[in-house]
PDB file of C-alpha atoms in Angstrom:
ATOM      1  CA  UNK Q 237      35.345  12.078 212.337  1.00  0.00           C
ATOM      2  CA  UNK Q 238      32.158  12.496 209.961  1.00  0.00           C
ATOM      3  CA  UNK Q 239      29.911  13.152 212.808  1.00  0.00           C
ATOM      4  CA  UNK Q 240      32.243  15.623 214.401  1.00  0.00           C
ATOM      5  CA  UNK Q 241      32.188  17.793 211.022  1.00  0.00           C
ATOM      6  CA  UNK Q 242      28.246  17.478 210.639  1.00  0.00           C
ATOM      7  CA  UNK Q 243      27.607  18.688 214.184  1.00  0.00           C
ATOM      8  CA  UNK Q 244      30.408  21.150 213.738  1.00  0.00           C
ATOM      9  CA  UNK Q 245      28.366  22.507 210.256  1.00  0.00           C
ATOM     10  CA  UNK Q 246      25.240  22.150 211.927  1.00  0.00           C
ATOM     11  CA  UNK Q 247      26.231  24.347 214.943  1.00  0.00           C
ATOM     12  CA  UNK Q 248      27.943  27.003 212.488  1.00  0.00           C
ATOM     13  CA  UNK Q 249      24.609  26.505 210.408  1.00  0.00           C
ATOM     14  CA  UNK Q 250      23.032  27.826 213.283  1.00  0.00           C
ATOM     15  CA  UNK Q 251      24.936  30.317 214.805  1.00  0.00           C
ATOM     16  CA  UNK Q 252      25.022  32.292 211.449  1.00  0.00           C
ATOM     17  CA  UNK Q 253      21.240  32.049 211.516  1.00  0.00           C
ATOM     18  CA  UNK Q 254      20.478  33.174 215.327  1.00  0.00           C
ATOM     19  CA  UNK Q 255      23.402  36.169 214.040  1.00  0.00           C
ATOM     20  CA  UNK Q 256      21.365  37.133 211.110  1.00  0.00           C
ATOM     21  CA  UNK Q 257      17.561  37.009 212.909  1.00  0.00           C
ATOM     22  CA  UNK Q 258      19.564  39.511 215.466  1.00  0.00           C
ATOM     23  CA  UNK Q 259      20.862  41.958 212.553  1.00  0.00           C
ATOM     24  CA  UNK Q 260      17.807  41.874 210.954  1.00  0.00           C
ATOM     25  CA  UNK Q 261      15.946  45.550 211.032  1.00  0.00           C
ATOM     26  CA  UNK Q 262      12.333  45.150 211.837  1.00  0.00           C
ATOM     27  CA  UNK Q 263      11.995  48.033 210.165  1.00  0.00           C
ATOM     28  CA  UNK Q 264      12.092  46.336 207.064  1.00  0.00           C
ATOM     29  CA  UNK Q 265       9.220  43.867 207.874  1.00  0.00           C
ATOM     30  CA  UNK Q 266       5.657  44.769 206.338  1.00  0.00           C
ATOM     31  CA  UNK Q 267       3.957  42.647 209.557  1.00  0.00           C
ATOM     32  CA  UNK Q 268       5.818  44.461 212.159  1.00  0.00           C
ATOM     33  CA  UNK Q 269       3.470  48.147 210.549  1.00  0.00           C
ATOM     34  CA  UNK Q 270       0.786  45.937 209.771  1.00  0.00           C
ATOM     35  CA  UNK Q 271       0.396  46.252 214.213  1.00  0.00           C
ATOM     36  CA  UNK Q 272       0.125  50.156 213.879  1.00  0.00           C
ATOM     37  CA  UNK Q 273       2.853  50.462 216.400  1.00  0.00           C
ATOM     38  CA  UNK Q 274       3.221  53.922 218.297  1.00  0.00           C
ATOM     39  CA  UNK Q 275       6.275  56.790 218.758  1.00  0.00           C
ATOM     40  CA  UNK Q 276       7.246  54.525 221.929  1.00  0.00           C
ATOM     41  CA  UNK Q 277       7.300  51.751 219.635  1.00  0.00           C
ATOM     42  CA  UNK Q 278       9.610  52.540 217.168  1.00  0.00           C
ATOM     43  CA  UNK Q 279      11.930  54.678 219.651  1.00  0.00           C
ATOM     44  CA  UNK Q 280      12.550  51.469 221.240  1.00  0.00           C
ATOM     45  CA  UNK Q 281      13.002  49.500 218.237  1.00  0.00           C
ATOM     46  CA  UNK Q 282      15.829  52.168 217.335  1.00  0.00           C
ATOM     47  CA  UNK Q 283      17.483  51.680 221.263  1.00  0.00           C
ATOM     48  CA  UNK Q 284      17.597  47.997 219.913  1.00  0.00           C
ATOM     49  CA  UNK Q 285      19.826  48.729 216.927  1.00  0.00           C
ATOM     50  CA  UNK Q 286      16.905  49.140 213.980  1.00  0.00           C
ATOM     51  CA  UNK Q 287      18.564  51.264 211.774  1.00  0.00           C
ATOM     52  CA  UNK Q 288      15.156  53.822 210.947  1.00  0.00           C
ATOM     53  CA  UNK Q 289      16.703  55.105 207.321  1.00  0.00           C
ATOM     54  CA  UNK Q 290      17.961  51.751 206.082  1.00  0.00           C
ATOM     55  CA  UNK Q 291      16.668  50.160 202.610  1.00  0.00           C
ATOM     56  CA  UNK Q 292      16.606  46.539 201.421  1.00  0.00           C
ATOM     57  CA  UNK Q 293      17.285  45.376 198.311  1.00  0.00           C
ATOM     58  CA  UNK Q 294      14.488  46.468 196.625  1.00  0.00           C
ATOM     59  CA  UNK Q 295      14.991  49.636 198.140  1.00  0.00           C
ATOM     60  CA  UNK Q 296      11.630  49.764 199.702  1.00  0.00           C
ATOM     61  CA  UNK Q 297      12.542  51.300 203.774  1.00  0.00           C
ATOM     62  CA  UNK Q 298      10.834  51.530 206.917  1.00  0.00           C
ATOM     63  CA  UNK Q 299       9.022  55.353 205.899  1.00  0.00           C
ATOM     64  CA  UNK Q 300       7.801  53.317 202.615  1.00  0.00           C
ATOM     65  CA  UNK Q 301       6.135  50.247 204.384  1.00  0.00           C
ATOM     66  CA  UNK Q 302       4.789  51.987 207.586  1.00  0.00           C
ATOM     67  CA  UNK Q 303       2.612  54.323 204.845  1.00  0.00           C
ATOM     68  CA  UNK Q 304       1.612  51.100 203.275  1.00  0.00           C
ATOM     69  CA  UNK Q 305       0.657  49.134 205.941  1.00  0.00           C
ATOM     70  CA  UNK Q 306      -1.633  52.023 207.177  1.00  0.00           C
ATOM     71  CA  UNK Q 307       0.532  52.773 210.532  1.00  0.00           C
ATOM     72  CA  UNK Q 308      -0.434  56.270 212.641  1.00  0.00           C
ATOM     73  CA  UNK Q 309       0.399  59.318 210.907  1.00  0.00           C
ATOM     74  CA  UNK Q 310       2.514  60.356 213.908  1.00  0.00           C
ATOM     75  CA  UNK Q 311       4.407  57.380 213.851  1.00  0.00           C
ATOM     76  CA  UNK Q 312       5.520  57.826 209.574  1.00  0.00           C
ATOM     77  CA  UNK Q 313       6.063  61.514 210.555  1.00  0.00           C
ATOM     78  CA  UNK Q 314       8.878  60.335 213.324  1.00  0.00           C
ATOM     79  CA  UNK Q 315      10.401  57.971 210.659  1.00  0.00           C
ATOM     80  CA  UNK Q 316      10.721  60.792 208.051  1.00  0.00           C
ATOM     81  CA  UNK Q 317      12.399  62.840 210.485  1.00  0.00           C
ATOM     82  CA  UNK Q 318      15.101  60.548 211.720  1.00  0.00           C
ATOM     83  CA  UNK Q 319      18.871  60.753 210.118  1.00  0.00           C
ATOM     84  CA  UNK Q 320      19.079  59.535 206.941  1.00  0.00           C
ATOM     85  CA  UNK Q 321      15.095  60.259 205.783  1.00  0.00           C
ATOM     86  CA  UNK Q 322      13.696  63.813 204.690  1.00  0.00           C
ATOM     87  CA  UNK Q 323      10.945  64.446 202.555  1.00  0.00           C
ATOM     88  CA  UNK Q 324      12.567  64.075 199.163  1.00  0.00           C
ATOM     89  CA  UNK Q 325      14.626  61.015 199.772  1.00  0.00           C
ATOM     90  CA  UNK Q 326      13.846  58.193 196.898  1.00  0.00           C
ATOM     91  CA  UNK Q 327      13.207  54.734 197.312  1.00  0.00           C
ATOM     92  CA  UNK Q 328      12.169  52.225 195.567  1.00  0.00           C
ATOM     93  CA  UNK Q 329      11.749  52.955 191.559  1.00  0.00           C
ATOM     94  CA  UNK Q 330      12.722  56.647 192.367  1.00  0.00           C
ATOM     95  CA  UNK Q 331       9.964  57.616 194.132  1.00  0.00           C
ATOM     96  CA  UNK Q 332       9.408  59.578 196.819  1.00  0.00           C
ATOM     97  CA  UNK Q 333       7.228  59.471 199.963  1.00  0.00           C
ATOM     98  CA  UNK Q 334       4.581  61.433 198.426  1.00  0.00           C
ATOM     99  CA  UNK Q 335       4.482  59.030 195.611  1.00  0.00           C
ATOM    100  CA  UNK Q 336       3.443  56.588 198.194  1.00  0.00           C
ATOM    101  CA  UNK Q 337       1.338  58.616 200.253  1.00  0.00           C
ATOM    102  CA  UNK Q 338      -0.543  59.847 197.416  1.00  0.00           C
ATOM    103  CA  UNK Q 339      -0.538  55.870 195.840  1.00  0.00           C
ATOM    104  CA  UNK Q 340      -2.554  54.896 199.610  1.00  0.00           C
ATOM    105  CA  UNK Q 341      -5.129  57.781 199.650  1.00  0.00           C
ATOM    106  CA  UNK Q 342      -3.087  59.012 202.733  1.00  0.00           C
ATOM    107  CA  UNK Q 343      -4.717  62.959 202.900  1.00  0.00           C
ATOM    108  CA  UNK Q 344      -2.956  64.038 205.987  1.00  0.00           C
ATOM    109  CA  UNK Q 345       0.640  62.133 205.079  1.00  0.00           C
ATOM    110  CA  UNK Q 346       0.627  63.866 201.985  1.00  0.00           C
ATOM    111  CA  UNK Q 347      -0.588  67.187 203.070  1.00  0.00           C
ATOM    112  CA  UNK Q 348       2.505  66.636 205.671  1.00  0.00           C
ATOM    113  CA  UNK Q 349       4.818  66.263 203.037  1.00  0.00           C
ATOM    114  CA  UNK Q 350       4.060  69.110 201.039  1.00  0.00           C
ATOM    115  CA  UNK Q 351       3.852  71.138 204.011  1.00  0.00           C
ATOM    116  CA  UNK Q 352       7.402  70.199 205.033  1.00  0.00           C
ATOM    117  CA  UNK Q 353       8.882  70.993 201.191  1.00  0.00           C
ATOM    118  CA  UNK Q 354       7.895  67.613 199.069  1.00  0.00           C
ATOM    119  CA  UNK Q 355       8.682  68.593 195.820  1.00  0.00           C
ATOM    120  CA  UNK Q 356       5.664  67.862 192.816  1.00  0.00           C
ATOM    121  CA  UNK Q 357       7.452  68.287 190.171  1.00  0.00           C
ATOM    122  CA  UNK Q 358       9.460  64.999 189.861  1.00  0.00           C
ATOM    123  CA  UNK Q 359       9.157  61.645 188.064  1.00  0.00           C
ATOM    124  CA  UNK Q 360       9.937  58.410 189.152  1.00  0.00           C
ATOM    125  CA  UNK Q 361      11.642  55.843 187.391  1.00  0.00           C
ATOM    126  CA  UNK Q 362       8.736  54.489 185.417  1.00  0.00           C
ATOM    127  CA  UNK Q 363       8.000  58.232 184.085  1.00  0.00           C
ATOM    128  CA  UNK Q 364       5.160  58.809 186.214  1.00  0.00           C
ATOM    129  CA  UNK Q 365       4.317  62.040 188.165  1.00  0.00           C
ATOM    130  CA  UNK Q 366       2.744  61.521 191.576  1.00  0.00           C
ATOM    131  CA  UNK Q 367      -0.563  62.072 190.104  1.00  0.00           C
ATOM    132  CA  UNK Q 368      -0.092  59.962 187.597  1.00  0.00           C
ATOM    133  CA  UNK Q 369       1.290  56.860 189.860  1.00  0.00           C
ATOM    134  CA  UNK Q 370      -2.000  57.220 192.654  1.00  0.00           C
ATOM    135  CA  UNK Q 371      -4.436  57.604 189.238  1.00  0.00           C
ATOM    136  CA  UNK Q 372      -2.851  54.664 187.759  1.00  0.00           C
ATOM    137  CA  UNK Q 373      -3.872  52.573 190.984  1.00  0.00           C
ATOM    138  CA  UNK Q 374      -7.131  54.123 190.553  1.00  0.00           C
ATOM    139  CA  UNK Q 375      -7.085  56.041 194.295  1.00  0.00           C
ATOM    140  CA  UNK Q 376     -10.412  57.382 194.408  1.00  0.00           C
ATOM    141  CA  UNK Q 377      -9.245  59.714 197.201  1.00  0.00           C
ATOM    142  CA  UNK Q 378      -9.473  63.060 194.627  1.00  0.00           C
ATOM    143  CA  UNK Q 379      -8.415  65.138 198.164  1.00  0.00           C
ATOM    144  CA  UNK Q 380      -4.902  63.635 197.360  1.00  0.00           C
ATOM    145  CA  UNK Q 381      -4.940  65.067 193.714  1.00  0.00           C
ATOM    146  CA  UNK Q 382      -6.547  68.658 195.076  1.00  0.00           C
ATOM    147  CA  UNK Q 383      -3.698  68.675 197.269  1.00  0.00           C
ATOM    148  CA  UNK Q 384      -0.657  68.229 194.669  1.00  0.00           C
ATOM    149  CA  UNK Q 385      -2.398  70.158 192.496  1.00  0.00           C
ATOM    150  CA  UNK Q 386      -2.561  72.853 195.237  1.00  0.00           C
ATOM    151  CA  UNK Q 387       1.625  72.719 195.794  1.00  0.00           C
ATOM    152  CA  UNK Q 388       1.977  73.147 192.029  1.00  0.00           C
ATOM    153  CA  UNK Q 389       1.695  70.190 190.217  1.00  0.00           C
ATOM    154  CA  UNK Q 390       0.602  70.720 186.038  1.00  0.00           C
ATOM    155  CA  UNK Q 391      -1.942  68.076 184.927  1.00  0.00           C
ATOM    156  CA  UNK Q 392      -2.275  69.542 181.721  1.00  0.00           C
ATOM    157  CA  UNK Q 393       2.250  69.021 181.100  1.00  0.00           C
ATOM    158  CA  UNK Q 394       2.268  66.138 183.885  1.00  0.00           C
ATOM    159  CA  UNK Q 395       2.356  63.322 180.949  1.00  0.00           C
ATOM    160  CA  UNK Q 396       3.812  59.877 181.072  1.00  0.00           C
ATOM    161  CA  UNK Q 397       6.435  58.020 178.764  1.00  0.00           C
ATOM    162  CA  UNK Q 398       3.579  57.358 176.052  1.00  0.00           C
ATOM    163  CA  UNK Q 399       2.275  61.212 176.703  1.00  0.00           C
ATOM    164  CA  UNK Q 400      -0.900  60.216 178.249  1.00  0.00           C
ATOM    165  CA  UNK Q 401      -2.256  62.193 181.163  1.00  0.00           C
ATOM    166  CA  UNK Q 402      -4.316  61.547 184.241  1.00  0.00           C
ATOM    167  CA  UNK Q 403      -7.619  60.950 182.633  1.00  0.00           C
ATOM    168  CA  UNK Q 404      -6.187  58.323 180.484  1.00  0.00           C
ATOM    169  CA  UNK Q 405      -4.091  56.894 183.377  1.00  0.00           C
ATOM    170  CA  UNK Q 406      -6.724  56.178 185.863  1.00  0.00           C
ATOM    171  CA  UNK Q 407      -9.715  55.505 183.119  1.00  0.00           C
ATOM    172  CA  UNK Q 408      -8.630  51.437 183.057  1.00  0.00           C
ATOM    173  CA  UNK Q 409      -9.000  51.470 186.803  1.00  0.00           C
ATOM    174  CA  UNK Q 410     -11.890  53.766 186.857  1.00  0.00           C
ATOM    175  CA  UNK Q 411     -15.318  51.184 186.619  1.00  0.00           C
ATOM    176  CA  UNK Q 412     -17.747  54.456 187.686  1.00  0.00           C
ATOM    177  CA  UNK Q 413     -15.840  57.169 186.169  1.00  0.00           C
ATOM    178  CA  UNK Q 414     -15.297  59.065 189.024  1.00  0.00           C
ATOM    179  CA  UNK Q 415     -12.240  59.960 188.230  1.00  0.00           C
ATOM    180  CA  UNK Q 416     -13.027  60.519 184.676  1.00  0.00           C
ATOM    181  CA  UNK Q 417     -15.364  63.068 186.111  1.00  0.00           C
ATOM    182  CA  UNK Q 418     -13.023  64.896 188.406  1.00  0.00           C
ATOM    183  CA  UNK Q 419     -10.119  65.178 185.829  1.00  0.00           C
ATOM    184  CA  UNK Q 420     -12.550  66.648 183.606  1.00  0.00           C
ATOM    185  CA  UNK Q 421     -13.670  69.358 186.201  1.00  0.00           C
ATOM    186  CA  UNK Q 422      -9.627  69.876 186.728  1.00  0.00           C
ATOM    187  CA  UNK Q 423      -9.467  70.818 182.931  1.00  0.00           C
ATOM    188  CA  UNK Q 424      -8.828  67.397 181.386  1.00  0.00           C
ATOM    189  CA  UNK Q 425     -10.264  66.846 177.893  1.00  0.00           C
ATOM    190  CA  UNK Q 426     -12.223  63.124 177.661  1.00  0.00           C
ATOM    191  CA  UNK Q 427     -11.011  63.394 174.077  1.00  0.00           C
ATOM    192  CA  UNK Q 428      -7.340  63.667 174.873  1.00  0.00           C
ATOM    193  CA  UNK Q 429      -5.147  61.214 173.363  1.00  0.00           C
ATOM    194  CA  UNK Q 430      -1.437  59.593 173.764  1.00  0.00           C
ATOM    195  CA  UNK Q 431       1.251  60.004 171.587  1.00  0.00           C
ATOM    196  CA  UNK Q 432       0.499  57.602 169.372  1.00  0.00           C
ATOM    197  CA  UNK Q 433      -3.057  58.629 169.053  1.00  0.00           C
ATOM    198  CA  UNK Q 434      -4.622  56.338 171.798  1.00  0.00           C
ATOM    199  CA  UNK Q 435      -7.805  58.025 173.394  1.00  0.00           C
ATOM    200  CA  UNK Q 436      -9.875  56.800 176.370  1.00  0.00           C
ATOM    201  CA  UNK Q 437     -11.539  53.841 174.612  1.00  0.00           C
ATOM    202  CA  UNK Q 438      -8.044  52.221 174.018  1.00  0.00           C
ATOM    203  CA  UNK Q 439      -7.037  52.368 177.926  1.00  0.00           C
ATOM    204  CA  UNK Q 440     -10.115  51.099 179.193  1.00  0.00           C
ATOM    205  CA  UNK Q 441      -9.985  48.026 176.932  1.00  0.00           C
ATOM    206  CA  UNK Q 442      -6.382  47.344 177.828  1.00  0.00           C
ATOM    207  CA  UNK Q 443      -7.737  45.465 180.846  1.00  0.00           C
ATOM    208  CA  UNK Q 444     -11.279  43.791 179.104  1.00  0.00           C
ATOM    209  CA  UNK Q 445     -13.189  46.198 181.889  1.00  0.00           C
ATOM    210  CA  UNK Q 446     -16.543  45.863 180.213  1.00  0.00           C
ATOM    211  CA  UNK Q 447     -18.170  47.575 182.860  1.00  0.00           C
ATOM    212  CA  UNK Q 448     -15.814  50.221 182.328  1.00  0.00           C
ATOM    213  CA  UNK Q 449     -16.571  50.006 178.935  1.00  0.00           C
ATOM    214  CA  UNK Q 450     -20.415  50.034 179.634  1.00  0.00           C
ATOM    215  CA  UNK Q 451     -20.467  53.279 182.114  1.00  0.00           C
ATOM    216  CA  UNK Q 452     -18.286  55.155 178.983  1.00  0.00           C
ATOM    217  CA  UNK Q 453     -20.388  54.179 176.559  1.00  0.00           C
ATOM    218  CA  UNK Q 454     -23.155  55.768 179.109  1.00  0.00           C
ATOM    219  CA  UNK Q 455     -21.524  59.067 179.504  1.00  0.00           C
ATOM    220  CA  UNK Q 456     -22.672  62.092 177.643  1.00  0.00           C
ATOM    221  CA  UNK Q 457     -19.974  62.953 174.899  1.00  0.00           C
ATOM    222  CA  UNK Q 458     -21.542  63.583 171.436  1.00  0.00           C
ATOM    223  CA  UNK Q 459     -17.754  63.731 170.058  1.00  0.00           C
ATOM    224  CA  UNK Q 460     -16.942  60.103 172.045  1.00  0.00           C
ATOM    225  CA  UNK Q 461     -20.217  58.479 170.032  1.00  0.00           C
ATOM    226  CA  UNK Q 462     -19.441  59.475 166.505  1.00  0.00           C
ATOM    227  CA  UNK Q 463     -17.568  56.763 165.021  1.00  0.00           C
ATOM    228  CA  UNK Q 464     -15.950  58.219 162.200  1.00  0.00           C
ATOM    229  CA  UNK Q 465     -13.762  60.385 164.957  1.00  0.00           C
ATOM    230  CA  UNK Q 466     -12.283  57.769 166.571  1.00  0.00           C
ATOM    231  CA  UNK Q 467      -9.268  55.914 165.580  1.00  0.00           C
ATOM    232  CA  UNK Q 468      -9.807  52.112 163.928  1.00  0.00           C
ATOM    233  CA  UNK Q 469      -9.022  50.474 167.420  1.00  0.00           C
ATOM    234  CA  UNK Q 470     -11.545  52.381 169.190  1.00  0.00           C
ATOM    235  CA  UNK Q 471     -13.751  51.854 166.710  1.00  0.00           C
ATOM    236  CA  UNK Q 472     -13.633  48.228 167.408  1.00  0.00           C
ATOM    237  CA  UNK Q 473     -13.461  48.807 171.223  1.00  0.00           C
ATOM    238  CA  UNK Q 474     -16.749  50.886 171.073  1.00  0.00           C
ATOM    239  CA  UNK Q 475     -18.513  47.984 168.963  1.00  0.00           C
ATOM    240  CA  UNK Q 476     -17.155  45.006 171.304  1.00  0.00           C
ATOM    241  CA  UNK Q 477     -18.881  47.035 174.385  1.00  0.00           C
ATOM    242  CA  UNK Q 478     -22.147  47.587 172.282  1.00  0.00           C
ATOM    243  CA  UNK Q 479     -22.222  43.744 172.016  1.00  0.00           C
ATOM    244  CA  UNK Q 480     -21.709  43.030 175.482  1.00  0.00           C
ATOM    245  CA  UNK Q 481     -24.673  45.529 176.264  1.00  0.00           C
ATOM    246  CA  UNK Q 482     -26.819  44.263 173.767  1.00  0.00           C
ATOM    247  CA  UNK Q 483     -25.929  40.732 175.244  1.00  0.00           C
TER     248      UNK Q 483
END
């Protein structure tokens, strides 16, 4: 009688796993857009019952991991435009396809977006602009930034939760300045500061990036070098860098 009711859990066991690998929406699987697949592709994924709009628990959907797993641009484009998807729909932490476009370096996704009404002035969950959320990653891609810029996004209001903006956002993940540089030629001050007073020197040390330290400490700024401007905790940021240089 034991061996009847093990074979008969073992066969349920399995029958609820075969039913689940069936209902499962391949869609939702970051290898199946890590193969680039084509229009064809996911048109006959759909036939099959993948449900193009649907979200997981994280809400992360299809639209979300084809941009991150680098699939065609005309393939994302075909996702966005099937039921349930448009341009402004949020995923996962409230943000919206731009967000993610923008986060990749994707030029022609984003300029897609905004094309086909992307809004720029929105936040996502964490506070962040779309600016804000591809600088924070350090996307050295500044075509991305030209182009939200271009469809009306505000660097100079475009602040986070602790008021920082753009410059200060990417600066941690920023070892050659180049972004620095280009938020500075967009009207960014280098001596801009937080809410509670934290300047540049302050978010590159957040992550110990000496070099990043190094290549500030480098860059022409006669109001970044005198000491008695900065706040105490730069102070000691600027003098930990001067060691490592010296070292």
């Amino acid at each position: 009688m034991k061996t009847i009711k093990s074979i008969l859990v073992i066969l349920f066991v399995a029958l609820s796993l075969s039913t689940f690998a069936q209902n499962e929406n391949i869609f939702l699987d970051r290898e199946f857009w890590g193969t680039h697949p084509t229009v064809e592709t996911v048109k006959q994924k759909i036939k099959e019952g993948n449900n193009p709009a649907e979200a997981n628990g994280g809400n992360f959907d299809g639209v979300v991991y084809a941009t991150l797993q680098d699939a065609p641009l005309e393939t994302i484009t075909y996702m966005i435009s099937q039921k349930g998807n448009d341009v402004n729909k949020l995923t996962h932490d409230g943000r919206t396809y731009a967000f993610w476009a923008a986060y990749k370096g994707n030029v022609e996704l984003v300029q897609y977006l905004l094309e086909n009404g992307a809004k720029t002035n929105i936040t996502d969950d964490k506070g962040n602009s779309i600016i804000n959320f591809a600088a924070g990653s350090g996307q050295q891609n500044t075509k991305v930034y030209d182009l939200v810029i271009k469809y009306g996004a505000n660097l100079q209001k475009d602040l986070n939760t602790d008021g920082a903006n753009a410059l200060l956002i990417a600066a941690p993940n920023d070892p050659d300045f180049k972004l620095v540089s280009y938020f500075q030629s967009k009207g960014l001050d280098i001596n801009s500061v937080d809410s509670d007073g934290n300047g540049i020197f302050n978010y590159v040390t957040k992550k110990g990036q000496i070099e990043s330290l190094n290549a500030l400490l480098k860059k022409e700024s006669k109001e970044l070098m005198k000491l008695s401007y900065l706040p105490q905790m730069e102070q000691e940021a600027q003098q930990m860098a001067l060691r490592f240089i010296s070292t």
